[in-house]
Amino acid sequence: MIKIFTTIFLLIIGSTGFAIADTDYQLHAELIAKNTYVFIGKKEDFSMVNGGNILNTAFIVTNEGVVLIDSGPSYQYALQAKAAINEITDKPVIKIFITHSHPDHFLGNQVFPDASIYALPTTIRELKTNAESFLDNVYRLADYWMAGTEVSINSILPLNSTSELIGEHSLRYLFLKGHTAADLAILDETTGVLFTGDLVFHNRAATTPHANIEAWLLSLDKLEQIRFNLLVPGHGEVTGNISPIKQTREYLTWLDVTIKRSVMDGLSMNEVINLPVPEQFQNLAVLKSEFMRSVIHRYPIYEKTLFEQIE
Ligand SMILES: [Zn+2]
């Protein structure tokens, strides 16, 4: 309730000319393959400037209805995404797949009460534990952009099948993990479009707060074996080759080795944060902030493992 009042207050002062709470995400549905569209997000951190429009959400217009992959970071985002979808088709959104439990991927659920929403069983468990605190966190990061956003996860159904025909689109569901405890990737075998969720970042440093890097690297190996025409990463540009998979693998491997070695060498957390970053990663968006975050939460994990080995 407090959140709603904050927003109303902002809108009121907006109407008096002091500030304007502009929550136009300027979403553009980009056609990438037959019946297949992506709202490409910015390669930025979740902020007051972008309102959380930092990820790629996608939809497939099938004969049966629209399939949406991730519902986005806020109520406003999902409302605008729904309006953009309605401009392309009069078919309703019938199914939504939530690729994993991070807040930019599921906070638009409430806009689609008539759709069946699916996620991997472990993702549902994680959402039950973390969704409310994730919501508090994004309100802090993006404030009025989050107006009206609520956690809507109770109707999410566990995804148990590994393939399905929806309309004329044959979808294959890949049960993977590593970015979080459960990560869903989807291959549309009809168009050859592979939606990887956040297992793949493209030209943007990966986020690792809930990562198991070993499991993540194994998932990347599996993704690399798949024949696809186009790859839609969770964050970053769509491409027709495996380069974003390789890039994510190389970055994670470097991150893992660097922090591990630094802990063994007795470097302080601060010293690790200030280590030089190899040339090949210099152009990744949000590199500095993501690297710092990764060091802050992964350094203690390696430190603990090292101490346990010594003991
Ligand atoms: Zn994520």
Short mmCIF file of C-alpha atoms and ligand atoms in Angstrom, two decimals:
data_model
loop_
_atom_site.label_atom_id
_atom_site.label_comp_id
_atom_site.label_asym_id
_atom_site.label_seq_id
_atom_site.Cartn_x
_atom_site.Cartn_y
_atom_site.Cartn_z
CA MET A 1 0.00 0.00 0.00
CA ILE A 2 2.86 2.38 0.85
CA LYS A 3 4.28 1.73 -2.61
CA ILE A 4 1.00 2.70 -4.27
CA PHE A 5 0.85 5.93 -2.26
CA THR A 6 4.42 6.84 -3.19
CA THR A 7 3.53 6.42 -6.82
CA ILE A 8 0.30 8.42 -6.61
CA PHE A 9 2.23 11.19 -4.87
CA LEU A 10 4.82 11.21 -7.65
CA LEU A 11 2.10 11.37 -10.29
CA ILE A 12 0.40 14.25 -8.44
CA ILE A 13 3.56 16.30 -8.16
CA GLY A 14 4.03 15.42 -11.82
CA SER A 15 0.75 17.08 -12.72
CA THR A 16 1.80 20.22 -10.83
CA GLY A 17 4.91 20.50 -12.91
CA PHE A 18 7.58 19.56 -10.37
CA ALA A 19 8.34 16.16 -11.83
CA ILE A 20 6.79 13.81 -14.31
CA ALA A 21 6.59 10.12 -13.63
CA ASP A 22 7.12 8.95 -17.19
CA THR A 23 6.88 5.19 -17.41
CA ASP A 24 6.89 4.80 -21.18
CA TYR A 25 9.18 1.86 -21.89
CA GLN A 26 9.07 2.60 -25.64
CA LEU A 27 8.82 -1.09 -26.42
CA HIS A 28 9.26 -2.11 -30.01
CA ALA A 29 8.44 -5.67 -31.05
CA GLU A 30 11.20 -6.67 -33.42
CA LEU A 31 10.33 -9.41 -35.91
CA ILE A 32 13.26 -11.85 -35.87
CA ALA A 33 11.74 -14.95 -37.53
CA LYS A 34 8.38 -16.11 -38.80
CA ASN A 35 5.73 -15.28 -36.14
CA THR A 36 8.52 -14.50 -33.68
CA TYR A 37 9.18 -11.16 -32.01
CA VAL A 38 11.55 -9.83 -29.37
CA PHE A 39 11.42 -6.74 -27.17
CA ILE A 40 15.14 -6.05 -26.99
CA GLY A 41 16.20 -4.63 -23.64
CA LYS A 42 19.00 -2.21 -22.87
CA LYS A 43 22.40 -3.56 -21.87
CA GLU A 44 22.29 -1.70 -18.57
CA ASP A 45 21.79 -2.28 -14.87
CA PHE A 46 18.22 -2.15 -13.52
CA SER A 47 17.74 1.57 -12.75
CA MET A 48 15.55 4.66 -12.41
CA VAL A 49 16.47 5.54 -15.99
CA ASN A 50 15.38 2.32 -17.69
CA GLY A 51 12.72 1.05 -15.25
CA GLY A 52 14.12 -2.46 -15.62
CA ASN A 53 13.90 -2.63 -19.41
CA ILE A 54 17.20 -4.50 -19.47
CA LEU A 55 16.20 -7.93 -20.72
CA ASN A 56 14.85 -9.56 -23.83
CA THR A 57 11.28 -10.80 -23.66
CA ALA A 58 9.93 -12.62 -26.69
CA PHE A 59 6.68 -13.88 -28.13
CA ILE A 60 5.54 -16.34 -30.77
CA VAL A 61 2.23 -15.79 -32.53
CA THR A 62 0.80 -19.28 -33.13
CA ASN A 63 -2.55 -20.40 -34.58
CA GLU A 64 -3.72 -21.20 -31.06
CA GLY A 65 -2.62 -17.95 -29.47
CA VAL A 66 0.45 -16.07 -28.34
CA VAL A 67 3.26 -17.71 -26.39
CA LEU A 68 5.23 -15.26 -24.27
CA ILE A 69 8.72 -15.95 -22.98
CA ASP A 70 9.20 -14.01 -19.72
CA SER A 71 6.72 -11.38 -18.56
CA GLY A 72 9.19 -8.58 -17.84
CA PRO A 73 10.30 -6.42 -14.92
CA SER A 74 7.10 -4.59 -13.94
CA TYR A 75 3.35 -4.21 -14.28
CA GLN A 76 3.80 -1.18 -16.54
CA TYR A 77 6.25 -3.00 -18.79
CA ALA A 78 3.90 -5.96 -19.22
CA LEU A 79 0.91 -3.69 -19.89
CA GLN A 80 2.88 -1.97 -22.65
CA ALA A 81 4.16 -5.29 -24.00
CA LYS A 82 0.56 -6.57 -24.11
CA ALA A 83 -0.53 -3.46 -26.02
CA ALA A 84 2.34 -3.91 -28.50
CA ILE A 85 1.38 -7.58 -28.98
CA ASN A 86 -2.24 -6.52 -29.58
CA GLU A 87 -1.08 -4.28 -32.40
CA ILE A 88 0.41 -7.31 -34.15
CA THR A 89 -2.27 -9.90 -33.50
CA ASP A 90 -5.77 -10.12 -32.07
CA LYS A 91 -4.94 -13.52 -30.58
CA PRO A 92 -4.63 -13.56 -26.79
CA VAL A 93 -1.53 -14.52 -24.82
CA ILE A 94 -2.33 -18.12 -23.89
CA LYS A 95 0.95 -19.34 -22.40
CA ILE A 96 3.85 -17.72 -20.62
CA PHE A 97 7.14 -19.40 -19.83
CA ILE A 98 9.22 -17.90 -17.02
CA THR A 99 12.82 -18.82 -17.80
CA HIS A 100 14.10 -18.38 -14.23
CA SER A 101 13.41 -16.71 -10.91
CA HIS A 102 15.06 -13.29 -11.37
CA PRO A 103 12.75 -10.27 -10.95
CA ASP A 104 13.19 -8.76 -14.42
CA HIS A 105 11.71 -11.96 -15.86
CA PHE A 106 8.46 -12.56 -13.93
CA LEU A 107 7.10 -9.29 -12.51
CA GLY A 108 4.68 -8.77 -15.41
CA ASN A 109 2.67 -11.94 -14.67
CA GLN A 110 -0.31 -10.09 -13.18
CA VAL A 111 -1.13 -8.49 -16.55
CA PHE A 112 -2.03 -11.91 -17.99
CA PRO A 113 -4.58 -13.49 -15.60
CA ASP A 114 -6.07 -15.66 -18.36
CA ALA A 115 -2.78 -17.13 -19.57
CA SER A 116 -1.30 -20.39 -18.28
CA ILE A 117 2.07 -19.55 -16.76
CA TYR A 118 4.75 -22.22 -16.59
CA ALA A 119 8.17 -22.46 -14.96
CA LEU A 120 10.50 -25.25 -13.94
CA PRO A 121 9.52 -26.80 -10.56
CA THR A 122 12.72 -25.54 -8.88
CA THR A 123 12.08 -22.04 -10.24
CA ILE A 124 8.63 -22.09 -8.61
CA ARG A 125 10.21 -23.08 -5.28
CA GLU A 126 12.78 -20.28 -5.58
CA LEU A 127 10.06 -17.76 -6.43
CA LYS A 128 8.08 -18.73 -3.34
CA THR A 129 11.16 -18.01 -1.22
CA ASN A 130 12.56 -14.92 -2.95
CA ALA A 131 9.91 -13.14 -5.01
CA GLU A 132 8.76 -10.66 -2.35
CA SER A 133 12.29 -9.58 -1.43
CA PHE A 134 13.15 -9.27 -5.14
CA LEU A 135 10.12 -6.99 -5.51
CA ASP A 136 11.24 -4.78 -2.59
CA ASN A 137 14.65 -4.56 -4.17
CA VAL A 138 13.42 -3.45 -7.61
CA TYR A 139 11.11 -0.86 -6.01
CA ARG A 140 14.26 0.58 -4.45
CA LEU A 141 16.07 0.52 -7.81
CA ALA A 142 13.31 1.87 -10.07
CA ASP A 143 10.63 3.36 -7.77
CA TYR A 144 7.74 4.85 -9.77
CA TRP A 145 8.42 2.59 -12.76
CA MET A 146 7.22 -0.22 -10.54
CA ALA A 147 3.82 1.42 -9.91
CA GLY A 148 1.17 -1.24 -9.33
CA THR A 149 3.64 -4.12 -9.63
CA GLU A 150 2.81 -7.07 -7.40
CA VAL A 151 4.19 -10.56 -7.06
CA SER A 152 1.85 -12.87 -8.97
CA ILE A 153 3.23 -16.39 -8.77
CA ASN A 154 0.53 -18.54 -7.17
CA SER A 155 -0.93 -19.70 -10.45
CA ILE A 156 2.42 -20.71 -11.99
CA LEU A 157 2.31 -24.33 -13.11
CA PRO A 158 5.30 -26.68 -13.03
CA LEU A 159 6.65 -27.45 -16.48
CA ASN A 160 7.13 -31.20 -16.69
CA SER A 161 7.02 -32.00 -20.39
CA THR A 162 10.05 -31.58 -22.62
CA SER A 163 8.24 -30.81 -25.85
CA GLU A 164 4.89 -29.53 -27.05
CA LEU A 165 3.13 -28.51 -30.22
CA ILE A 166 1.40 -25.14 -29.83
CA GLY A 167 -0.46 -24.24 -32.99
CA GLU A 168 2.05 -24.92 -35.75
CA HIS A 169 5.07 -24.34 -33.49
CA SER A 170 6.92 -27.32 -32.12
CA LEU A 171 8.64 -26.27 -28.91
CA ARG A 172 11.36 -28.15 -27.08
CA TYR A 173 11.97 -27.33 -23.43
CA LEU A 174 15.52 -27.65 -22.11
CA PHE A 175 15.80 -28.12 -18.36
CA LEU A 176 19.12 -26.51 -17.49
CA LYS A 177 20.73 -24.72 -14.55
CA GLY A 178 23.71 -22.68 -13.45
CA HIS A 179 22.67 -19.04 -13.80
CA THR A 180 20.16 -19.96 -11.09
CA ALA A 181 19.16 -23.32 -9.61
CA ALA A 182 16.87 -23.90 -12.61
CA ASP A 183 17.05 -22.28 -16.03
CA LEU A 184 14.65 -22.97 -18.85
CA ALA A 185 15.77 -22.63 -22.47
CA ILE A 186 13.31 -23.11 -25.31
CA LEU A 187 14.01 -24.22 -28.85
CA ASP A 188 11.29 -23.49 -31.37
CA GLU A 189 11.98 -26.34 -33.78
CA THR A 190 9.62 -24.83 -36.35
CA THR A 191 11.65 -21.64 -36.78
CA GLY A 192 15.00 -22.71 -35.32
CA VAL A 193 14.95 -19.90 -32.76
CA LEU A 194 16.68 -20.75 -29.47
CA PHE A 195 15.63 -18.72 -26.42
CA THR A 196 18.34 -19.20 -23.81
CA GLY A 197 17.14 -17.03 -20.94
CA ASP A 198 20.02 -15.74 -18.82
CA LEU A 199 22.25 -18.73 -19.49
CA VAL A 200 23.58 -16.57 -22.29
CA PHE A 201 24.55 -12.90 -22.11
CA HIS A 202 25.70 -11.14 -25.26
CA ASN A 203 28.12 -8.21 -25.13
CA ARG A 204 27.03 -7.63 -21.54
CA ALA A 205 28.77 -8.94 -18.43
CA ALA A 206 26.86 -11.83 -16.84
CA THR A 207 25.12 -11.50 -13.49
CA THR A 208 26.08 -14.19 -11.01
CA PRO A 209 24.32 -13.65 -7.63
CA HIS A 210 22.70 -17.10 -7.66
CA ALA A 211 25.10 -18.84 -10.01
CA ASN A 212 26.72 -22.22 -9.87
CA ILE A 213 29.43 -21.65 -12.45
CA GLU A 214 30.31 -25.31 -12.87
CA ALA A 215 26.67 -26.16 -13.68
CA TRP A 216 26.36 -23.07 -15.87
CA LEU A 217 29.35 -24.12 -18.00
CA LEU A 218 27.82 -27.58 -18.47
CA SER A 219 24.56 -25.95 -19.60
CA LEU A 220 26.49 -23.83 -22.11
CA ASP A 221 28.06 -27.04 -23.48
CA LYS A 222 24.57 -28.44 -23.99
CA LEU A 223 23.33 -25.26 -25.69
CA GLU A 224 26.32 -25.28 -27.99
CA GLN A 225 25.33 -28.74 -29.26
CA ILE A 226 21.92 -27.52 -30.42
CA ARG A 227 21.34 -26.69 -34.04
CA PHE A 228 19.59 -23.35 -34.27
CA ASN A 229 19.15 -20.50 -36.72
CA LEU A 230 18.89 -17.65 -34.24
CA LEU A 231 19.82 -17.28 -30.60
CA VAL A 232 17.88 -14.93 -28.33
CA PRO A 233 19.98 -14.34 -25.20
CA GLY A 234 18.46 -13.15 -21.92
CA HIS A 235 20.40 -9.91 -22.28
CA GLY A 236 22.05 -8.50 -25.40
CA GLU A 237 21.68 -8.77 -29.15
CA VAL A 238 20.06 -11.61 -31.08
CA THR A 239 22.53 -13.49 -33.32
CA GLY A 240 22.68 -16.39 -35.75
CA ASN A 241 25.76 -18.09 -34.32
CA ILE A 242 27.26 -19.52 -31.15
CA SER A 243 29.50 -16.54 -30.37
CA PRO A 244 27.40 -15.36 -27.38
CA ILE A 245 27.63 -18.86 -25.88
CA LYS A 246 31.41 -18.82 -26.26
CA GLN A 247 31.62 -15.27 -24.90
CA THR A 248 29.56 -16.16 -21.81
CA ARG A 249 31.69 -19.27 -21.24
CA GLU A 250 34.96 -17.36 -21.54
CA TYR A 251 33.81 -14.60 -19.19
CA LEU A 252 32.53 -17.03 -16.54
CA THR A 253 35.68 -19.13 -16.75
CA TRP A 254 37.88 -16.07 -16.33
CA LEU A 255 35.73 -14.80 -13.46
CA ASP A 256 35.85 -18.12 -11.66
CA VAL A 257 39.59 -18.66 -12.07
CA THR A 258 40.45 -15.05 -11.20
CA ILE A 259 38.50 -14.92 -7.95
CA LYS A 260 39.59 -18.42 -6.91
CA ARG A 261 43.26 -17.70 -7.56
CA SER A 262 43.07 -14.32 -5.84
CA VAL A 263 41.64 -15.88 -2.70
CA MET A 264 44.41 -18.50 -2.70
CA ASP A 265 47.02 -15.78 -3.22
CA GLY A 266 45.66 -13.86 -0.24
CA LEU A 267 44.41 -10.80 -2.15
CA SER A 268 41.78 -8.71 -0.38
CA MET A 269 38.33 -8.33 -1.89
CA ASN A 270 39.17 -4.75 -2.75
CA GLU A 271 42.35 -5.77 -4.54
CA VAL A 272 40.41 -8.30 -6.62
CA ILE A 273 37.82 -5.67 -7.61
CA ASN A 274 40.65 -3.49 -8.90
CA LEU A 275 42.43 -6.20 -10.89
CA PRO A 276 42.87 -5.45 -14.59
CA VAL A 277 40.27 -7.03 -16.85
CA PRO A 278 41.53 -8.77 -20.02
CA GLU A 279 41.17 -6.91 -23.29
CA GLN A 280 38.58 -9.36 -24.67
CA PHE A 281 36.06 -8.37 -21.97
CA GLN A 282 36.68 -4.62 -21.99
CA ASN A 283 33.75 -3.94 -24.32
CA LEU A 284 31.16 -5.85 -22.34
CA ALA A 285 28.42 -3.52 -21.12
CA VAL A 286 28.14 -2.96 -17.34
CA LEU A 287 31.44 -4.79 -16.88
CA LYS A 288 32.66 -2.79 -13.89
CA SER A 289 29.48 -3.00 -11.84
CA GLU A 290 28.84 -6.67 -12.60
CA PHE A 291 32.45 -7.68 -11.93
CA MET A 292 32.36 -5.85 -8.61
CA ARG A 293 29.07 -7.54 -7.66
CA SER A 294 30.43 -10.93 -8.66
CA VAL A 295 33.57 -10.46 -6.56
CA ILE A 296 31.54 -9.29 -3.56
CA HIS A 297 29.31 -12.34 -3.46
CA ARG A 298 31.67 -14.99 -4.82
CA TYR A 299 34.86 -14.09 -2.90
CA PRO A 300 33.39 -15.27 0.45
CA ILE A 301 32.25 -18.54 -1.17
CA TYR A 302 35.78 -19.36 -2.37
CA GLU A 303 37.25 -18.16 0.91
CA LYS A 304 35.01 -20.55 2.83
CA THR A 305 35.89 -23.46 0.50
CA LEU A 306 39.60 -22.74 0.87
CA PHE A 307 39.41 -22.62 4.68
CA GLU A 308 37.47 -25.88 4.72
CA GLN A 309 40.17 -27.50 2.57
CA ILE A 310 42.90 -26.26 4.91
CA GLU A 311 41.08 -27.57 7.95
ZN ZN B 1 18.82 -13.65 -14.46
#
